[in-house]
mmCIF file of C-alpha atoms in Angstrom:
data_model
loop_
_atom_site.group_PDB
_atom_site.id
_atom_site.type_symbol
_atom_site.label_atom_id
_atom_site.label_comp_id
_atom_site.label_asym_id
_atom_site.label_seq_id
_atom_site.Cartn_x
_atom_site.Cartn_y
_atom_site.Cartn_z
ATOM 1 C CA LEU A 410 -0.051 0.156 -0.026
ATOM 2 C CA LYS A 411 1.026 3.343 -0.600
ATOM 3 C CA HIS A 412 0.755 5.396 2.662
ATOM 4 C CA THR A 413 0.664 9.321 1.438
ATOM 5 C CA VAL A 414 1.255 12.753 3.394
ATOM 6 C CA ARG A 415 -1.617 15.198 3.597
ATOM 7 C CA SER A 416 0.295 18.087 1.926
ATOM 8 C CA GLY A 417 0.291 19.186 -1.578
ATOM 9 C CA PRO A 418 -2.048 18.898 -4.357
ATOM 10 C CA GLY A 419 -5.599 17.015 -4.118
ATOM 11 C CA SER A 420 -8.768 17.528 -1.947
ATOM 12 C CA GLY A 421 -9.698 18.881 1.429
ATOM 13 C CA ILE A 422 -12.004 17.491 3.789
ATOM 14 C CA ILE A 423 -14.249 15.656 1.804
ATOM 15 C CA LEU A 424 -17.361 13.179 2.441
ATOM 16 C CA LEU A 425 -17.329 9.719 0.470
ATOM 17 C CA LEU A 426 -20.099 7.370 0.558
ATOM 18 C CA SER A 427 -19.034 4.599 -1.762
ATOM 19 C CA MET A 428 -15.388 3.233 -3.286
ATOM 20 C CA GLU A 429 -16.594 4.625 -6.381
ATOM 21 C CA ARG A 430 -16.822 8.180 -5.163
ATOM 22 C CA ALA A 431 -13.458 7.355 -3.326
ATOM 23 C CA ARG A 432 -11.644 6.298 -6.806
ATOM 24 C CA MET A 433 -12.933 9.652 -8.147
ATOM 25 C CA SER A 434 -11.847 11.858 -5.774
ATOM 26 C CA ALA A 435 -8.437 12.560 -7.069
ATOM 27 C CA THR A 436 -10.094 14.285 -10.046
ATOM 28 C CA TYR A 437 -11.830 16.961 -7.860
ATOM 29 C CA ASP A 438 -10.304 20.038 -6.838
ATOM 30 C CA ARG A 439 -12.678 21.006 -4.384
ATOM 31 C CA ILE A 440 -13.718 19.796 -1.330
ATOM 32 C CA ARG A 441 -16.538 17.130 -1.444
ATOM 33 C CA GLY A 442 -18.627 17.077 1.527
ATOM 34 C CA GLY A 443 -18.091 18.488 5.140
ATOM 35 C CA SER A 444 -19.583 22.057 5.695
ATOM 36 C CA THR A 445 -18.153 25.589 5.558
ATOM 37 C CA ALA A 446 -17.059 26.965 8.793
ATOM 38 C CA GLN A 447 -18.162 30.230 10.033
ATOM 39 C CA GLU A 448 -16.354 33.560 10.659
ATOM 40 C CA GLY A 449 -14.648 33.102 14.094
ATOM 41 C CA GLU A 450 -15.797 29.525 14.390
ATOM 42 C CA TRP A 451 -12.599 27.997 14.705
ATOM 43 C CA PRO A 452 -9.838 31.056 15.288
ATOM 44 C CA TRP A 453 -6.897 29.137 16.283
ATOM 45 C CA GLN A 454 -6.743 27.636 12.725
ATOM 46 C CA ALA A 455 -3.981 29.108 10.359
ATOM 47 C CA SER A 456 -3.158 28.820 6.811
ATOM 48 C CA LEU A 457 0.441 28.026 6.507
ATOM 49 C CA LYS A 458 1.844 29.696 3.110
ATOM 50 C CA LYS A 459 5.082 28.680 1.379
ATOM 51 C CA ASN A 460 5.957 31.262 -1.416
ATOM 52 C CA GLY A 461 2.603 32.860 -0.888
ATOM 53 C CA LYS A 462 0.572 29.601 -1.687
ATOM 54 C CA HIS A 463 -1.337 28.026 1.009
ATOM 55 C CA TYR A 464 0.447 24.914 1.800
ATOM 56 C CA CYS A 465 -0.598 23.392 5.265
ATOM 57 C CA GLY A 466 -2.813 24.303 7.786
ATOM 58 C CA ALA A 467 -1.508 25.230 11.746
ATOM 59 C CA SER A 468 -2.704 25.572 15.081
ATOM 60 C CA LEU A 469 -2.330 28.666 17.026
ATOM 61 C CA ILE A 470 -1.455 27.965 20.804
ATOM 62 C CA SER A 471 0.076 31.310 22.021
ATOM 63 C CA GLU A 472 0.857 34.822 20.408
ATOM 64 C CA ARG A 473 3.792 33.920 18.557
ATOM 65 C CA TYR A 474 3.744 30.050 18.452
ATOM 66 C CA LEU A 475 1.649 27.378 16.359
ATOM 67 C CA VAL A 476 2.029 23.564 16.189
ATOM 68 C CA THR A 477 1.796 21.953 12.616
ATOM 69 C CA ALA A 478 2.914 19.020 11.041
ATOM 70 C CA ALA A 479 6.791 18.424 10.280
ATOM 71 C CA HIS A 480 6.503 17.088 6.939
ATOM 72 C CA CYS A 481 5.382 20.469 6.039
ATOM 73 C CA PHE A 482 8.808 21.350 5.596
ATOM 74 C CA GLN A 483 10.188 18.830 3.566
ATOM 75 C CA LYS A 484 10.967 20.681 0.586
ATOM 76 C CA THR A 485 12.294 23.722 2.388
ATOM 77 C CA LYS A 486 12.843 24.925 5.894
ATOM 78 C CA ASP A 487 14.079 28.299 5.503
ATOM 79 C CA PRO A 488 11.608 30.842 7.489
ATOM 80 C CA LYS A 489 11.606 33.489 4.604
ATOM 81 C CA ASN A 490 9.979 31.160 2.406
ATOM 82 C CA TYR A 491 6.752 30.843 4.897
ATOM 83 C CA THR A 492 3.881 33.240 5.841
ATOM 84 C CA VAL A 493 0.951 32.276 8.472
ATOM 85 C CA SER A 494 -2.571 34.211 8.034
ATOM 86 C CA PHE A 495 -6.102 33.561 9.650
ATOM 87 C CA GLY A 496 -9.337 33.836 9.092
ATOM 88 C CA THR A 497 -11.789 31.580 6.799
ATOM 89 C CA LYS A 498 -10.062 32.245 3.488
ATOM 90 C CA VAL A 499 -6.578 31.635 2.112
ATOM 91 C CA THR A 500 -6.864 35.048 0.149
ATOM 92 C CA PRO A 501 -6.403 37.784 0.727
ATOM 93 C CA PRO A 502 -4.402 36.798 3.717
ATOM 94 C CA TYR A 503 -6.099 37.921 6.972
ATOM 95 C CA MET A 504 -3.841 38.978 9.765
ATOM 96 C CA GLN A 505 -0.721 37.841 7.887
ATOM 97 C CA HIS A 506 2.383 36.973 10.125
ATOM 98 C CA TYR A 507 5.911 36.254 8.812
ATOM 99 C CA VAL A 508 7.656 33.365 10.411
ATOM 100 C CA GLN A 509 10.973 33.883 12.545
ATOM 101 C CA GLN A 510 11.801 29.995 13.476
ATOM 102 C CA ILE A 511 10.861 26.691 12.338
ATOM 103 C CA ILE A 512 11.647 23.957 15.230
ATOM 104 C CA ILE A 513 11.087 19.978 13.848
ATOM 105 C CA HIS A 514 10.948 17.228 16.201
ATOM 106 C CA GLU A 515 14.469 16.124 16.911
ATOM 107 C CA ASP A 516 13.766 12.462 15.972
ATOM 108 C CA TYR A 517 11.687 13.470 12.793
ATOM 109 C CA ILE A 518 12.874 11.555 9.617
ATOM 110 C CA GLN A 519 11.648 12.843 6.508
ATOM 111 C CA GLY A 520 9.642 10.469 4.394
ATOM 112 C CA GLU A 521 8.723 8.517 7.804
ATOM 113 C CA LYS A 522 5.741 9.136 9.600
ATOM 114 C CA HIS A 523 7.129 8.972 13.566
ATOM 115 C CA ASP A 524 7.367 12.216 15.246
ATOM 116 C CA ASP A 525 5.445 14.291 12.490
ATOM 117 C CA ILE A 526 5.486 17.492 14.397
ATOM 118 C CA ALA A 527 6.971 20.896 14.261
ATOM 119 C CA ILE A 528 6.397 24.461 15.981
ATOM 120 C CA ILE A 529 6.157 27.480 14.166
ATOM 121 C CA LEU A 530 7.591 31.045 15.970
ATOM 122 C CA LEU A 531 6.436 33.975 14.416
ATOM 123 C CA THR A 532 8.402 37.460 14.042
ATOM 124 C CA GLU A 533 5.725 39.403 16.156
ATOM 125 C CA LYS A 534 2.870 38.452 18.459
ATOM 126 C CA VAL A 535 -0.433 37.845 17.285
ATOM 127 C CA SER A 536 -3.213 40.158 18.592
ATOM 128 C CA PHE A 537 -5.777 37.808 20.164
ATOM 129 C CA LYS A 538 -9.187 38.960 19.332
ATOM 130 C CA LYS A 539 -12.761 37.519 18.689
ATOM 131 C CA ASP A 540 -12.149 35.601 15.440
ATOM 132 C CA VAL A 541 -8.332 35.120 16.065
ATOM 133 C CA HIS A 542 -7.090 33.305 19.236
ATOM 134 C CA ARG A 543 -5.439 30.522 20.315
ATOM 135 C CA VAL A 544 -6.590 26.871 21.150
ATOM 136 C CA CYS A 545 -5.769 25.133 24.436
ATOM 137 C CA LEU A 546 -3.353 22.336 24.944
ATOM 138 C CA PRO A 547 -4.268 19.489 26.620
ATOM 139 C CA GLU A 548 -2.101 18.225 29.705
ATOM 140 C CA ALA A 549 0.132 15.404 28.612
ATOM 141 C CA THR A 550 -2.186 12.782 30.951
ATOM 142 C CA GLN A 551 -5.189 13.859 29.447
ATOM 143 C CA ILE A 552 -7.191 11.169 27.850
ATOM 144 C CA PHE A 553 -9.411 11.231 24.728
ATOM 145 C CA PRO A 554 -11.127 7.965 24.800
ATOM 146 C CA PRO A 555 -12.188 6.161 21.359
ATOM 147 C CA GLY A 556 -15.600 7.204 20.346
ATOM 148 C CA GLU A 557 -14.993 10.767 21.237
ATOM 149 C CA GLY A 558 -16.366 13.081 18.761
ATOM 150 C CA VAL A 559 -13.838 15.286 17.665
ATOM 151 C CA VAL A 560 -13.723 18.005 14.600
ATOM 152 C CA VAL A 561 -11.139 18.679 11.725
ATOM 153 C CA THR A 562 -10.618 21.618 9.859
ATOM 154 C CA GLY A 563 -8.882 22.705 6.674
ATOM 155 C CA TRP A 564 -8.976 23.907 3.207
ATOM 156 C CA GLY A 565 -7.247 21.459 1.321
ATOM 157 C CA ALA A 566 -5.211 22.129 -1.801
ATOM 158 C CA LEU A 567 -8.022 24.656 -3.054
ATOM 159 C CA SER A 568 -8.624 27.122 -5.203
ATOM 160 C CA TYR A 569 -8.198 30.588 -3.283
ATOM 161 C CA ASP A 570 -11.778 31.903 -3.112
ATOM 162 C CA VAL A 571 -12.810 28.350 -1.181
ATOM 163 C CA LEU A 572 -13.770 29.110 2.627
ATOM 164 C CA LEU A 573 -12.558 26.994 5.469
ATOM 165 C CA GLN A 574 -14.300 23.430 5.869
ATOM 166 C CA LYS A 575 -15.297 21.465 9.224
ATOM 167 C CA ALA A 576 -15.766 17.951 9.555
ATOM 168 C CA PRO A 577 -16.973 15.910 12.788
ATOM 169 C CA VAL A 578 -15.018 12.898 12.900
ATOM 170 C CA LYS A 579 -14.600 10.204 15.944
ATOM 171 C CA ILE A 580 -11.671 8.982 17.502
ATOM 172 C CA ILE A 581 -10.751 5.479 16.541
ATOM 173 C CA ASP A 582 -9.213 2.524 18.692
ATOM 174 C CA THR A 583 -5.683 2.099 17.713
ATOM 175 C CA ASN A 584 -5.765 -1.763 17.808
ATOM 176 C CA THR A 585 -9.199 -1.455 15.425
ATOM 177 C CA CYS A 586 -6.987 1.230 13.014
ATOM 178 C CA ASN A 587 -3.899 -1.131 13.510
ATOM 179 C CA ALA A 588 -5.949 -4.365 12.132
ATOM 180 C CA GLN A 589 -4.765 -6.197 8.867
ATOM 181 C CA GLU A 590 -7.270 -4.586 6.920
ATOM 182 C CA ALA A 591 -6.529 -1.143 8.237
ATOM 183 C CA TYR A 592 -2.837 -0.060 8.690
ATOM 184 C CA TYR A 593 -1.719 -3.260 9.942
ATOM 185 C CA GLY A 594 0.527 -2.124 12.821
ATOM 186 C CA MET A 595 1.805 1.191 11.595
ATOM 187 C CA VAL A 596 -0.287 3.233 13.910
ATOM 188 C CA GLN A 597 2.102 4.050 16.772
ATOM 189 C CA ASP A 598 1.230 5.367 20.225
ATOM 190 C CA THR A 599 2.445 8.790 19.380
ATOM 191 C CA MET A 600 -0.202 8.646 16.643
ATOM 192 C CA LEU A 601 -4.244 8.577 16.876
ATOM 193 C CA CYS A 602 -6.856 7.899 13.933
ATOM 194 C CA ALA A 603 -9.856 9.425 13.780
ATOM 195 C CA GLY A 604 -12.568 9.438 11.129
ATOM 196 C CA TYR A 605 -15.173 6.243 10.093
ATOM 197 C CA MET A 606 -13.710 2.915 9.412
ATOM 198 C CA GLU A 607 -16.601 2.835 6.883
ATOM 199 C CA GLY A 608 -14.822 5.656 4.981
ATOM 200 C CA ASN A 609 -17.044 8.890 5.535
ATOM 201 C CA ILE A 610 -15.051 11.842 6.386
ATOM 202 C CA ASP A 611 -11.513 12.721 6.356
ATOM 203 C CA ALA A 612 -8.865 15.316 6.174
ATOM 204 C CA CYS A 613 -6.695 14.972 2.929
ATOM 205 C CA GLN A 614 -3.981 16.282 1.340
ATOM 206 C CA GLY A 615 -3.430 19.684 1.817
ATOM 207 C CA ASP A 616 -4.877 19.802 5.208
ATOM 208 C CA SER A 617 -1.707 18.467 6.740
ATOM 209 C CA GLY A 618 -0.680 20.028 9.912
ATOM 210 C CA GLY A 619 -3.989 21.316 10.496
ATOM 211 C CA PRO A 620 -6.121 20.831 13.890
ATOM 212 C CA LEU A 621 -8.305 18.120 15.452
ATOM 213 C CA VAL A 622 -10.136 19.668 18.249
ATOM 214 C CA HIS A 623 -12.213 18.504 21.130
ATOM 215 C CA PRO A 624 -14.406 20.379 23.491
ATOM 216 C CA ASN A 625 -14.891 19.851 27.196
ATOM 217 C CA SER A 626 -17.917 19.935 29.457
ATOM 218 C CA ARG A 627 -17.585 23.648 29.351
ATOM 219 C CA ASN A 628 -16.915 24.280 25.553
ATOM 220 C CA ILE A 629 -13.091 24.949 25.851
ATOM 221 C CA TRP A 630 -11.571 23.790 23.151
ATOM 222 C CA TYR A 631 -8.401 21.541 23.123
ATOM 223 C CA LEU A 632 -5.917 20.531 20.292
ATOM 224 C CA VAL A 633 -6.102 16.550 20.261
ATOM 225 C CA GLY A 634 -4.574 15.893 17.259
ATOM 226 C CA VAL A 635 -2.351 17.213 14.143
ATOM 227 C CA VAL A 636 -3.376 15.893 10.470
ATOM 228 C CA SER A 637 -0.270 13.814 9.543
ATOM 229 C CA TRP A 638 -0.938 11.220 6.957
ATOM 230 C CA GLY A 639 -3.291 8.397 6.159
ATOM 231 C CA HIS A 640 -3.812 6.312 2.652
ATOM 232 C CA ASP A 641 -5.885 8.084 0.211
ATOM 233 C CA CYS A 642 -8.990 10.090 1.294
ATOM 234 C CA GLY A 643 -11.779 8.850 3.087
ATOM 235 C CA LYS A 644 -11.524 5.177 1.862
ATOM 236 C CA ILE A 645 -12.962 2.031 3.662
ATOM 237 C CA ASN A 646 -10.953 0.928 6.762
ATOM 238 C CA LYS A 647 -8.263 3.926 6.043
ATOM 239 C CA PRO A 648 -9.169 6.782 8.375
ATOM 240 C CA GLY A 649 -7.002 9.693 9.177
ATOM 241 C CA VAL A 650 -4.083 9.065 11.349
ATOM 242 C CA TYR A 651 -3.170 12.386 13.554
ATOM 243 C CA VAL A 652 -0.106 13.443 15.877
ATOM 244 C CA ARG A 653 -1.379 12.762 19.255
ATOM 245 C CA VAL A 654 -0.725 16.228 20.651
ATOM 246 C CA THR A 655 -0.708 14.783 24.484
ATOM 247 C CA ALA A 656 2.272 12.409 23.816
ATOM 248 C CA TYR A 657 4.393 15.699 22.866
ATOM 249 C CA ARG A 658 2.512 18.228 25.352
ATOM 250 C CA ASN A 659 6.585 18.325 26.735
ATOM 251 C CA TRP A 660 8.267 18.591 24.188
ATOM 252 C CA ILE A 661 6.037 21.466 23.318
ATOM 253 C CA ALA A 662 6.520 23.205 26.507
ATOM 254 C CA SER A 663 10.081 22.765 26.220
ATOM 255 C CA LYS A 664 10.185 24.674 22.824
ATOM 256 C CA THR A 665 7.994 27.329 23.434
ATOM 257 C CA GLU A 666 6.772 29.624 26.112
ATOM 258 C CA SER A 667 3.182 28.748 26.134
ATOM 259 C CA THR A 668 3.026 27.096 29.653
ATOM 260 C CA THR A 669 0.008 29.048 30.713
ATOM 261 C CA PRO A 670 -2.691 26.390 31.324
ATOM 262 C CA CYS A 671 -6.250 27.391 29.751
ATOM 263 C CA MET A 672 -7.684 26.146 33.691
ATOM 264 C CA ILE A 673 -6.572 28.648 36.008
ATOM 265 C CA GLU A 674 -7.356 27.319 39.618
ATOM 266 C CA SER A 675 -6.907 30.518 41.269
ATOM 267 C CA VAL A 676 -6.109 34.456 40.440
ATOM 268 C CA ILE A 677 -4.288 37.089 42.651
ATOM 269 C CA ALA A 678 -6.265 40.298 42.087
ATOM 270 C CA VAL A 679 -3.674 42.643 41.132
ATOM 271 C CA MET A 680 -4.581 46.261 39.879
ATOM 272 C CA GLY A 681 -4.015 46.435 36.253
ATOM 273 C CA VAL A 682 -2.745 42.906 35.580
ATOM 274 C CA GLN A 683 -3.984 41.149 32.559
ATOM 275 C CA ILE A 684 -4.129 37.258 31.952
ATOM 276 C CA ASP A 685 -4.768 35.241 28.768
ATOM 277 C CA PHE A 686 -8.074 34.246 27.735
ATOM 278 C CA PRO A 687 -9.648 31.731 27.382
ATOM 279 C CA VAL A 688 -10.147 31.291 31.053
ATOM 280 C CA SER A 689 -12.718 28.706 32.340
ATOM 281 C CA ARG A 690 -12.719 29.570 36.181
ATOM 282 C CA TRP A 691 -11.987 31.351 38.792
ATOM 283 C CA ARG A 692 -11.646 30.240 42.669
ATOM 284 C CA PHE A 693 -12.756 33.286 44.583
ATOM 285 C CA LEU A 694 -11.732 33.698 48.161
ATOM 286 C CA GLU A 695 -14.536 34.259 50.747
ATOM 287 C CA GLY A 696 -14.920 37.024 53.273
ATOM 288 C CA THR A 697 -15.918 39.944 50.582
ATOM 289 C CA SER A 698 -18.186 40.767 48.121
ATOM 290 C CA SER A 699 -17.677 42.778 44.958
ATOM 291 C CA ASN A 700 -19.162 43.100 41.326
ATOM 292 C CA VAL A 701 -17.993 41.091 38.398
ATOM 293 C CA VAL A 702 -18.836 43.229 35.420
ATOM 294 C CA PHE A 703 -18.005 42.313 31.500
ATOM 295 C CA GLY A 704 -18.751 44.004 28.282
ATOM 296 C CA SER A 705 -19.414 41.734 25.860
ATOM 297 C CA ARG A 706 -22.188 38.884 25.463
ATOM 298 C CA ASP A 707 -20.379 36.047 25.511
ATOM 299 C CA ARG A 708 -20.693 33.417 28.235
ATOM 300 C CA LEU A 709 -18.255 32.288 31.399
ATOM 301 C CA SER A 710 -18.259 29.993 34.110
ATOM 302 C CA PHE A 711 -17.197 30.918 37.402
ATOM 303 C CA LEU A 712 -16.189 28.173 39.994
ATOM 304 C CA ARG A 713 -17.759 29.396 43.533
ATOM 305 C CA ARG A 714 -17.528 27.085 46.429
ATOM 306 C CA SER A 715 -16.597 23.974 43.876
ATOM 307 C CA THR A 716 -19.986 25.186 42.109
ATOM 308 C CA LEU A 717 -20.050 26.461 38.691
ATOM 309 C CA MET A 718 -22.229 29.323 37.996
ATOM 310 C CA PRO A 719 -23.209 30.700 34.630
ATOM 311 C CA LEU A 720 -22.531 34.460 34.337
ATOM 312 C CA VAL A 721 -24.326 36.009 31.101
ATOM 313 C CA VAL A 722 -21.206 38.829 30.099
ATOM 314 C CA GLY A 723 -22.725 42.239 30.001
ATOM 315 C CA GLY A 724 -24.448 42.121 33.715
ATOM 316 C CA ALA A 725 -23.587 42.281 37.072
ATOM 317 C CA LEU A 726 -23.180 39.597 39.452
ATOM 318 C CA GLU A 727 -22.110 39.953 43.349
ATOM 319 C CA LEU A 728 -19.143 37.148 44.111
ATOM 320 C CA PRO A 729 -17.070 37.052 46.820
ATOM 321 C CA GLY A 730 -13.237 37.724 46.726
ATOM 322 C CA MET A 731 -12.161 39.831 44.201
ATOM 323 C CA SER A 732 -13.335 41.879 41.611
ATOM 324 C CA LEU A 733 -12.863 41.394 38.163
ATOM 325 C CA PHE A 734 -13.286 44.063 35.551
ATOM 326 C CA SER A 735 -13.105 43.654 31.706
ATOM 327 C CA THR A 736 -13.916 45.857 28.162
ATOM 328 C CA THR A 737 -12.882 42.762 26.247
ATOM 329 C CA ALA A 738 -14.346 39.878 27.929
ATOM 330 C CA GLU A 739 -14.836 37.830 24.822
ATOM 331 C CA THR A 740 -13.033 34.463 23.620
ATOM 332 C CA GLY A 741 -9.833 35.471 22.702
ATOM 333 C CA GLY A 742 -9.598 38.524 24.954
ATOM 334 C CA ARG A 743 -8.168 39.383 27.746
ATOM 335 C CA VAL A 744 -9.533 39.777 31.292
ATOM 336 C CA ARG A 745 -8.320 42.758 33.518
ATOM 337 C CA LEU A 746 -8.151 42.433 37.346
ATOM 338 C CA GLY A 747 -9.255 45.796 38.345
ATOM 339 C CA ARG A 748 -11.158 47.974 41.291
ATOM 340 C CA PRO A 749 -14.599 47.465 42.221
ATOM 341 C CA VAL A 750 -17.527 48.448 40.031
ATOM 342 C CA LEU A 751 -19.707 50.292 42.552
ATOM 343 C CA GLY A 752 -23.457 50.465 42.420
#
């Protein structure tokens, strides 16, 4: 069997209902199936362009770092050849940034499938906003079991006017993926399979390096996988194979400055200090009370005495312990700790 990496010319996320369609898929220039993403729906999705043309996907994990696939840099590793942009279109580039450094996993071997992960360092920080911000990284011990619903996004190697596509898939047990009729033992512990064994939805060529994400119970999205390789696209018994992010969580931390967790257990109220968003919960000290006021319409969850309390942003709520004030309290913005809002 010929196994291909998922960058370069070909289709993007596709929906295949039969083997006949699978054989025909190579003749299509556009994504077959899936659905179009809404603006700001996947704000961490980035387009990695080589010499101005979309080549791979990537995921924003902090203001200056992105995660992608190592095989995206097989032909050239010169940062000057690459740019990164965001949004649902690959052109014109939205919030384009230049690449300062490409960090490829030390054990990656060109043409092989293991350790297919790389980090991109940008020359300047990305200004987080509602439609562009980071995705959370899971802890190394976090488990995403087989059957868990996840979403893969990407453009594929498509014409310039196409919009970002999304496709819901499920994590597949590694033993199932390594069966003789599937990948025959090729899927390692540092990889994971996602899709459908019957051959429905898949990430394909041109989607390499893009995100496979999963929301937790508070709708905070975590980067579960990185599009890596597979046999054709959407073929029966040949689901997509992804880099398992938890297996490389410590490596990512060692190469980046993005160590701030998405789950902040406690915050000390210091006047004027800002913390990265998204933040899922705060633990409030008891003894005093003050207002919590936000200026947007998103929803946040606050932890008070081990009880999650929903807060409709734009209103005020009496909570014990500290005062939080924000003018940009929206996903991807920042939360400012400040003085109590009286009245």
